[in-house]
Structure formats: structure tokens, C-alpha cells
CSV table of C-alpha atoms and ligand atoms in Angstrom, one decimal:
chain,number,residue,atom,x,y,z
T,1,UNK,CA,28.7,70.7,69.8
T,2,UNK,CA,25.0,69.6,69.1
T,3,UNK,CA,24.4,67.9,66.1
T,4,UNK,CA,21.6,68.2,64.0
T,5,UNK,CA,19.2,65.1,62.9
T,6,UNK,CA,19.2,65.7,59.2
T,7,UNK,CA,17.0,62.6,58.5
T,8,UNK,CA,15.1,63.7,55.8
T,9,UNK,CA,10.6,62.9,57.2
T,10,UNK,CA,8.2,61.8,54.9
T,11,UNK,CA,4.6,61.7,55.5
T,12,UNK,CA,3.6,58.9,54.0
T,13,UNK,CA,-0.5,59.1,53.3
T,14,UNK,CA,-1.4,55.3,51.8
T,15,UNK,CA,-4.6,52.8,53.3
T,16,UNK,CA,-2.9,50.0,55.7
T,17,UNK,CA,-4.5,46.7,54.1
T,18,UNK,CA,-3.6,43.7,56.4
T,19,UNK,CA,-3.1,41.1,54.0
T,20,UNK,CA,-1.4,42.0,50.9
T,21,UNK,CA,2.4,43.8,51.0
T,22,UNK,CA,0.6,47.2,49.4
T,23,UNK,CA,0.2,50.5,50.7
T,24,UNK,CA,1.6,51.3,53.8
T,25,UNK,CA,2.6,47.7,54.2
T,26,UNK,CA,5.5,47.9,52.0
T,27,UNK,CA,5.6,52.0,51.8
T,28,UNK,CA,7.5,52.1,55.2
T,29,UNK,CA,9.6,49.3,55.0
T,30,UNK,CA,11.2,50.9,51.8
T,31,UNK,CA,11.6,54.0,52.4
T,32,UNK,CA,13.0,53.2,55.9
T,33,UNK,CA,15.1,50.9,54.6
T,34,UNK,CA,16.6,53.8,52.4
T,35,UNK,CA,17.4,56.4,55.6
T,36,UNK,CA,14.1,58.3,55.6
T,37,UNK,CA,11.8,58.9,58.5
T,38,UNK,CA,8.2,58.0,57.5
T,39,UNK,CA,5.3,59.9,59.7
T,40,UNK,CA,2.4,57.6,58.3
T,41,UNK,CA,-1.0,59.5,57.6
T,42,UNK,CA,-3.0,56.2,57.2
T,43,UNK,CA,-6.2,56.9,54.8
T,44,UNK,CA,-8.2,53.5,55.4
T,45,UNK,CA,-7.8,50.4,57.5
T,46,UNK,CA,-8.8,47.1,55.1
T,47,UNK,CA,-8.7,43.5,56.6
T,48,UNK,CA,-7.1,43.0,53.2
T,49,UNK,CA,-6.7,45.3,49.4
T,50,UNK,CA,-9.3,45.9,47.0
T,51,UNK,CA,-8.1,43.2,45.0
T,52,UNK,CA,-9.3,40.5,47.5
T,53,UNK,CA,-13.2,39.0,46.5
T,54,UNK,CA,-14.2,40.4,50.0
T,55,UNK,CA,-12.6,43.1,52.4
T,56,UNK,CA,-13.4,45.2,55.6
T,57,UNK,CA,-13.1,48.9,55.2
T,58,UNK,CA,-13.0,51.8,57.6
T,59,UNK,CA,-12.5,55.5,56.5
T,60,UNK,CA,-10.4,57.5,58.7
T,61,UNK,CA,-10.7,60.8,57.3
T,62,UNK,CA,-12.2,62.4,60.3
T,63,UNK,CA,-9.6,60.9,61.9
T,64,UNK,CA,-6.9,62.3,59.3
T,65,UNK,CA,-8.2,65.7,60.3
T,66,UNK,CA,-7.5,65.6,63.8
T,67,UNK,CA,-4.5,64.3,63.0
T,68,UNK,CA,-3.4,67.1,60.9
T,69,UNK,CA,-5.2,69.7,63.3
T,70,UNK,CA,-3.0,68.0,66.0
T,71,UNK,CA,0.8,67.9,64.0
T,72,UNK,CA,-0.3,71.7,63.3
T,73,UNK,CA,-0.9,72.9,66.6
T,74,UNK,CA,2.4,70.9,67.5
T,75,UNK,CA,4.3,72.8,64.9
T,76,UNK,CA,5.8,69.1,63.2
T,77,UNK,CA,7.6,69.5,60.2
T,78,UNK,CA,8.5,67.5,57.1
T,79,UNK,CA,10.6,67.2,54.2
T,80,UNK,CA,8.0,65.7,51.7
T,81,UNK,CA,5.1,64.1,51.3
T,82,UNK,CA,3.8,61.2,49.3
T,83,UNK,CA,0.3,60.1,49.1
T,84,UNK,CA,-1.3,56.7,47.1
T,85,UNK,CA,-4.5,55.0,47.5
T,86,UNK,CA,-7.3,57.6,49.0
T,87,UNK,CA,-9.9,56.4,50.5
T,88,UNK,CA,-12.7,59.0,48.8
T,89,UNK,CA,-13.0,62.3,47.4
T,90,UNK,CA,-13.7,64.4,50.2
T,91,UNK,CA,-10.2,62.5,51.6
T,92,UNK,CA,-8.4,63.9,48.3
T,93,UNK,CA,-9.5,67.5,49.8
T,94,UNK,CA,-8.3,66.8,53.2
T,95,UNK,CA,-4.3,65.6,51.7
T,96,UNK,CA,-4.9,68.9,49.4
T,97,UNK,CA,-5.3,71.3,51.9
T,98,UNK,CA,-2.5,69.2,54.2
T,99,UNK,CA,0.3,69.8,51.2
T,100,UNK,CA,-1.0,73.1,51.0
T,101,UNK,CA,-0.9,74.1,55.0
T,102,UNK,CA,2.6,72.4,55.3
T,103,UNK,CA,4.7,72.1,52.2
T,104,UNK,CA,7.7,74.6,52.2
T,105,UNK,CA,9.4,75.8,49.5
T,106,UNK,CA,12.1,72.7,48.8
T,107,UNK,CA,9.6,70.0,50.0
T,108,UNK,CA,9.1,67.0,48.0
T,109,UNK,CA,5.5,66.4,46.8
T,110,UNK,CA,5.1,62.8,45.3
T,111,UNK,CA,1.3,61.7,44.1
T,112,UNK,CA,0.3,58.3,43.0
T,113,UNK,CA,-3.0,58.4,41.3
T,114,UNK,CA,-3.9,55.4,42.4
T,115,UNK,CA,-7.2,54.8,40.5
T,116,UNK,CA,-6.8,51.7,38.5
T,117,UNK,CA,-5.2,49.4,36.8
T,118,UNK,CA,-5.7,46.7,33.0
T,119,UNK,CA,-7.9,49.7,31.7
T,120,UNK,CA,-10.3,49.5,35.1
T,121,UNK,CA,-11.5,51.4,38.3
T,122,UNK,CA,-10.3,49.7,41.3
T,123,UNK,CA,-13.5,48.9,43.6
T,124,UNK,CA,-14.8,52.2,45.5
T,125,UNK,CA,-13.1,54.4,42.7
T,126,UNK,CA,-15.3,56.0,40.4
T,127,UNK,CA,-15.6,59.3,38.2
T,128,UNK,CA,-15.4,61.9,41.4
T,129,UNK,CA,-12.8,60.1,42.3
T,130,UNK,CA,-10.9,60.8,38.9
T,131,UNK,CA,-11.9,64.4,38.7
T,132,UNK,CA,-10.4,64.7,42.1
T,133,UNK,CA,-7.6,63.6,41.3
T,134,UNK,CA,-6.8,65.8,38.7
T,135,UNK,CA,-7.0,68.2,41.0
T,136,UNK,CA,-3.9,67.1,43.7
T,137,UNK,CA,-1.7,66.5,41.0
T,138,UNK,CA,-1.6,69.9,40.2
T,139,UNK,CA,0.2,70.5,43.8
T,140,UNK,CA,2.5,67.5,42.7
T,141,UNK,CA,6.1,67.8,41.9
T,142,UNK,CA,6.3,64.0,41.0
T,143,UNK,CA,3.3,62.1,39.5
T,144,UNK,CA,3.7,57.9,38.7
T,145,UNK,CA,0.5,57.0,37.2
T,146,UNK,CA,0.3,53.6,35.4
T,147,UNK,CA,-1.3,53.6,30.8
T,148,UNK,CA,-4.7,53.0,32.7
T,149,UNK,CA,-4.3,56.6,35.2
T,150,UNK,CA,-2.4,58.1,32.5
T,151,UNK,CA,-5.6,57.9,30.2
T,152,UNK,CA,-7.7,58.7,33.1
T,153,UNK,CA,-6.3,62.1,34.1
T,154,UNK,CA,-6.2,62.7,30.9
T,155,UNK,CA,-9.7,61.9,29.8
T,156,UNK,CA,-9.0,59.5,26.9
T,157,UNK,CA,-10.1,56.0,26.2
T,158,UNK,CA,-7.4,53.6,27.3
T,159,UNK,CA,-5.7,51.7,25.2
T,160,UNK,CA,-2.7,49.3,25.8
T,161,UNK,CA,-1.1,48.7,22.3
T,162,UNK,CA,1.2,50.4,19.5
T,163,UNK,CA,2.6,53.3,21.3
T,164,UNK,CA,5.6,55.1,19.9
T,165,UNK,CA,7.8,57.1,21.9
T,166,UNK,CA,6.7,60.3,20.3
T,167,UNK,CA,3.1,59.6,21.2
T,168,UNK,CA,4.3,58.7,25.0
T,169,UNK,CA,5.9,61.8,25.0
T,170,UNK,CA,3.2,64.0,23.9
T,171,UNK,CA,0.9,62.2,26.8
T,172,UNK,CA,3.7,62.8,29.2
T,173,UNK,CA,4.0,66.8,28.4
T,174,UNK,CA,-0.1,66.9,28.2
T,175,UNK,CA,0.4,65.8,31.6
T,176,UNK,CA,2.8,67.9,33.2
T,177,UNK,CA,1.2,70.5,31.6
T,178,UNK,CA,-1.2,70.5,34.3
T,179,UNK,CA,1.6,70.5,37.3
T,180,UNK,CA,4.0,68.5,38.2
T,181,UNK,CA,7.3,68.7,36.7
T,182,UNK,CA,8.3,65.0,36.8
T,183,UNK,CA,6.0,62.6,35.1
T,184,UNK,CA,6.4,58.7,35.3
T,185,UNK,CA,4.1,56.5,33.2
T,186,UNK,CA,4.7,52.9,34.3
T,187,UNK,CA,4.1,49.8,32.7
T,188,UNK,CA,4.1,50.9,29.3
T,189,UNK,CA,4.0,47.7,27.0
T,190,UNK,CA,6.9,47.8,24.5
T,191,UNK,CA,5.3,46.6,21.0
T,192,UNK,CA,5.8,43.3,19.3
T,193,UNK,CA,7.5,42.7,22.2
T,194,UNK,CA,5.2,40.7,25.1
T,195,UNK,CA,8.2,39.9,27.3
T,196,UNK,CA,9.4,43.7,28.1
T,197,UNK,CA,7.9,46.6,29.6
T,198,UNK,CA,9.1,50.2,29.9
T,199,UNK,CA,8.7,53.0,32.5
T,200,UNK,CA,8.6,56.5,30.1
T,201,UNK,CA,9.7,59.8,32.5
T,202,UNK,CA,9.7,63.5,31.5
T,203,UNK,CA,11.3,66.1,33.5
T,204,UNK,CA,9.8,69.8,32.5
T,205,UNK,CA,13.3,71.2,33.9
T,206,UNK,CA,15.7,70.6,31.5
T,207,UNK,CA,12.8,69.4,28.9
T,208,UNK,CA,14.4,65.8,28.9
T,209,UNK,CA,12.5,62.3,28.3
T,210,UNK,CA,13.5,59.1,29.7
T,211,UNK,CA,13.2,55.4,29.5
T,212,UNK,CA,13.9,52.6,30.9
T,213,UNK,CA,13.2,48.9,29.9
T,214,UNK,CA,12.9,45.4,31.7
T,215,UNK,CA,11.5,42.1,30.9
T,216,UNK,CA,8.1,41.5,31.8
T,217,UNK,CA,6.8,38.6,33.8
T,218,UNK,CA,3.2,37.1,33.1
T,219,UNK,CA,2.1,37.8,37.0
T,220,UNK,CA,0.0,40.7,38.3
T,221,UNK,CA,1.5,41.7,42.0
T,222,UNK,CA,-1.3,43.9,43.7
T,223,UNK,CA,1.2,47.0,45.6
T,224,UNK,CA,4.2,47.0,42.6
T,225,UNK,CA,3.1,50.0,42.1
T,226,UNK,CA,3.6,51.6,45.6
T,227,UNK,CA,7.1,49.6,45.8
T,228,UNK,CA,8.2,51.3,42.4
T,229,UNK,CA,7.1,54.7,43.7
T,230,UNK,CA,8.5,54.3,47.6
T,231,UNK,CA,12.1,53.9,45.4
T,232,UNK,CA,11.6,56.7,43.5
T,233,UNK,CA,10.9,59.4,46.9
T,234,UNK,CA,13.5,57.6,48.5
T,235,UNK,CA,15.9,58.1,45.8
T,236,UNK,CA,14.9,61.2,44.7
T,237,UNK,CA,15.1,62.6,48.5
T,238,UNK,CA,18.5,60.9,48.7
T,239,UNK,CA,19.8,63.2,45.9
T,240,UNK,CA,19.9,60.8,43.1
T,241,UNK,CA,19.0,61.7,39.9
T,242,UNK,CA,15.7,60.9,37.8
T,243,UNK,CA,17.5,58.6,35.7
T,244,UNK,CA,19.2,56.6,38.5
T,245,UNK,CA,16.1,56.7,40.9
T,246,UNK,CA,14.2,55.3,37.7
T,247,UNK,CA,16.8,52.3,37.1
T,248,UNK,CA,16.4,51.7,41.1
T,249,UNK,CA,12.9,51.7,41.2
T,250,UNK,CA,12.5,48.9,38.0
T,251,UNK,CA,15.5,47.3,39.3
T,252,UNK,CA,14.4,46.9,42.6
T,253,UNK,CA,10.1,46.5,41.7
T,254,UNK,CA,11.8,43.8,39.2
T,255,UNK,CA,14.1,41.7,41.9
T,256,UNK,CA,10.9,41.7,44.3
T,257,UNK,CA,8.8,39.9,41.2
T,258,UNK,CA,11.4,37.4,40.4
T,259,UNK,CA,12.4,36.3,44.2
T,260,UNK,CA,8.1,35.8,44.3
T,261,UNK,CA,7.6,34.1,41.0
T,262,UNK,CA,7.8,30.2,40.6
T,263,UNK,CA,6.7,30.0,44.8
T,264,UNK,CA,3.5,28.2,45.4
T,265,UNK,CA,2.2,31.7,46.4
T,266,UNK,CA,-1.0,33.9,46.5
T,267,UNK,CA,-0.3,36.6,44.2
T,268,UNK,CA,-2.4,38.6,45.9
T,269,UNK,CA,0.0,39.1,48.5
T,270,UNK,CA,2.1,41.0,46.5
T,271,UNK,CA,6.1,40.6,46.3
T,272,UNK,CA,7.5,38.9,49.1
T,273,UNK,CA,9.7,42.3,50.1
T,274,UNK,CA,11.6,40.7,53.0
T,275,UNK,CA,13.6,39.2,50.5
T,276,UNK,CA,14.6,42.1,48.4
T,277,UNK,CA,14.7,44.8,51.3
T,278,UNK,CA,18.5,44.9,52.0
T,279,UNK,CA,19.3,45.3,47.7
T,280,UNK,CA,17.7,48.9,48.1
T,281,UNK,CA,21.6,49.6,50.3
T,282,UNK,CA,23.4,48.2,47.7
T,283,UNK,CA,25.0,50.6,44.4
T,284,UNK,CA,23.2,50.0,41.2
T,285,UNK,CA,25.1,47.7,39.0
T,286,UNK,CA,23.7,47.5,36.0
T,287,UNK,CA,21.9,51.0,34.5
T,288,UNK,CA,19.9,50.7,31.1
T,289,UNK,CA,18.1,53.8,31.4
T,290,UNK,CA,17.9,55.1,27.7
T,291,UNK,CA,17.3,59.4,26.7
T,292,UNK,CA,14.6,59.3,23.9
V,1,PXL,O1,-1.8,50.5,45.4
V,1,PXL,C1,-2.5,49.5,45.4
V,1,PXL,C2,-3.6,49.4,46.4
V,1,PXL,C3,-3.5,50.1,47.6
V,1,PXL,N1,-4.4,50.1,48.5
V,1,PXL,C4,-5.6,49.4,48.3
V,1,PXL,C5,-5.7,48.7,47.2
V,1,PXL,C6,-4.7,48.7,46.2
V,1,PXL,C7,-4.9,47.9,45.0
V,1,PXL,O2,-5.7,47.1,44.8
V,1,PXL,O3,-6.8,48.0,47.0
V,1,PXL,C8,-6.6,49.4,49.4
């Protein structure tokens, strides 16, 4: 009898910054820590993220098309596809017309925004970038922008204070309306309340809203972002269910803050994952995520 390699393969389309556990630098750890077979379709190579007061950048999108050009001619196939940080607009073109050329009808189709973050641009983003944007989500099945994405897809002024859950909810719905099925707004700040910070999720099937609450630390870890969303593909492609794969991905986002916080430590170099890696095999134990 032959048996079959159902490893589920996930192209994984991130920049690889040296320095700093973001992008592709904690993207493939996680999701092959969680069984899945990442195909990386690096966007950039930085001596070191954005975030950094000085960095080295090369654009590989000529690259990325001949390396689509080649998996194509080669026939490769994948089970979804997850793309974060791109590198410009004309590299949010190349990753549309990839999902499009590729995707089959049960592939996964995860897009982080990644724009911004605190009501800003990241450096190199801009406007084109944003309209861009707008566009690949509409291919998406799963979107996980953070409030300062959220307002930028969306074309409102941001604002980080005094949100009700029926105003999330409306946002979240405005947004879906435009595609994906699945929205996740991160780090939602939960008012009067400084020390805790929700995640708010929608799912268009089954018209249900979600959230999920955890205490907040006063530290900004450049890549939480991608760590959040690497647990949410792997979960989701691992058959768990939005609810479970969003207590995982706070859970596990929140472990990776708290084994980093109190070191004499760089921020910048995001969550010390090496330490937290081997939690993502273990069963949740404790789920607080809420229906609203
Ligand atoms: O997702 C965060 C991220 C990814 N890649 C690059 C970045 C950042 C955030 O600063 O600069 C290059």
C-alpha cells in the first residue's frame, strides 16, 4: 500500500528581516511547529524590520515572479496561502494574481494587512499601498488587521478609545462586506480598562461575533502580529474552530510576551519564541473566548 503525504503546504509570503523574530522569522517556526509544510515566498530581505532607526532593504519581486513562473511550470500545489508584510504595490499585484492562478476551491486564503500600527504607516507604506490592499483582501477568506488597519481599509480616522461591541461589530461586518468571511480585529483596547485587550472576530457563515479577552502588558513587541496570525492558519488548517484557534492564538501571542518581559532585552527583537514554541503541541487549558 502507498501512503499519501497529507501534510497540509502553506505558502507563506512575509519579508525575512534578520534581526527581529517577525515575518518569516517566526512565520515558519510556528506553523511548522503545528504539522504544516511552509513553501516560503519571501517578499523583501531587511538586515533588520522597519522598526529599527536604520535597515537594508532589497525588493524581490522580480524575483517572486520567477519564482511563481517556475512552481507553475512545475505544476506545485498547495493547501493555503498566507501573506503579511509586502514589500510595495506592484508586489500586492504579483501575490493577487498568485492566489488567483493557484488557489483551489477548499484552499485557505489568510491576508494580514500589514500596514501599520498606534494609528501610523509603517516606513515604506503609504496611501497606494492602502488602496492596494483593499484590493487582496477581497480574495481573502481570513483577514487579521489590527484598530490602526481596521480604520485604514476602511477609510476612517483612527481612533483607539470608547468602543462598544456593537460599534466593533458594525466595523467588522463593513469589513467582510468587502470579502473575506472571517474578520479578526486585534488589539482592541477594552475601555476603562488599561490592563486588558480583546481580539473581536466575525464569521459571515453562521453570522456569529466573537471575543476574546487578555491582560495587556505595557511593551510593544514588533512581529506579535504575525505570531497571532501564524496560530490562527495553523489552527484553522488543523480543523479547529474560530473560537478555539482565537483562544490559541492570544494564548499563545500572550505566553511569548510574558516569557520576554522583565529580561534585560531589546524589544525590538520581538518575543523570544524559542521559549514558547513547544506550548503550540500542547491542548488548550484554559478557553475565555466570549459570543457577543
Ligand atoms: O509584521 C511586522 C513587520 C514585518 N516585516 C517588516 C516590518 C514589520 C513591522 O515593523 O518592518 C519588514
Amino acid at each position: 500500500m502507498l501512503i499519501q503525504n497529507n501534510n497540509k503546504k502553506v505558502v507563506a509570503v512575509h519579508d525575512l528581516s534578520c534581526i527581529g523574530r517577525v515575518s518569516l522569522n517566526a512565520v515558519i517556526p510556528i506553523l511548522t511547529s503545528m504539522g504544516l509544510e511552509v513553501t516560503p515566498l519571501p517578499t523583501a530581505l531587511l538586515s533588520c524590520h522597519t522598526q529599527y532607526p536604520d535597515f537594508t532593504f532589497l525588493d524581490l519581486t522580480t524575483e517572486m515572479r520567477k519564482i511563481i513562473a517556475n512552481w507553475k511550470a512545475q505544476g506545485f500545489r498547495f493547501n493555503a496561502f498566507y501573506t503579511g508584510y509586502l514589500g510595495s504595490p506592484e508586489q500586492v499585484q504579483v501575490v493577487s494574481e498568485l492566489i488567483q492562478d493557484f488557489r483551489r476551491p477548499n484552499d485557505l486564503i489568510v491576508v494580514d494587512p500589514v500596514l501599520g500600527d498606534n494609528g501610523h504607516l509603517y516606513k515604506g507604506m503609504n496611501e497606494e499601498m492602502v488602496g492596494q490592499m483593499r484590493e487582496l483582501i477581497k480574495l481573502a477568506d481570513v483577514i487579521t488587521p489590527n484598530m490602526t488597519e481596521m480604520f485604514l481599509l476602511l477609510g476612517e480616522p483612527y481612533r483607539n478609545n470608547n468602543f462598544n461591541d456593537n460599534e466593533l461589530k458594525s466595523y467588522l461586518r463593513a469589513l467582510s462586506q468587502q470579502g473575506p468571511s472571517i474578520v479578526i480585529v486585534t488589539s482592541v483596547p477594552v475601555i476603562d480598562t488599561p490592563h486588558l485587550t480583546s481580539v473581536y472576530a466575525y464569521n459571515r457563515n453562521g453570522n456569529r461575533y466573537w471575543k476574546v479577552t487578555c491582560p495587556f502588558l505595557p511593551a510593544h513587541y514588533p512581529g506579535t502580529g504575525d505570531s497571532f496570525t501564524s496560530v490562527i492558519t495553523g489552527s484553522l488548517l488543523q480543523g479547529d474552530s474560530l473560537p478555539l484557534a482565537l483562544d490559541r492564538a492570544m494564548q499563545f501571542t500572550l505566553q511569548g510576551i510574558r516569557s520576554t518581559f522583565g529580561y534585560d532585552y531589546s524589544n525590538l527583537e520581538g518575543i523570544m519564541l524559542e521559549k514558547v514554541l513547544s506550548n503550540l503541541n500542547t491542548p488548550i487549558q484554559v478557553s475565555s473566548y466570549e459570543l457577543i
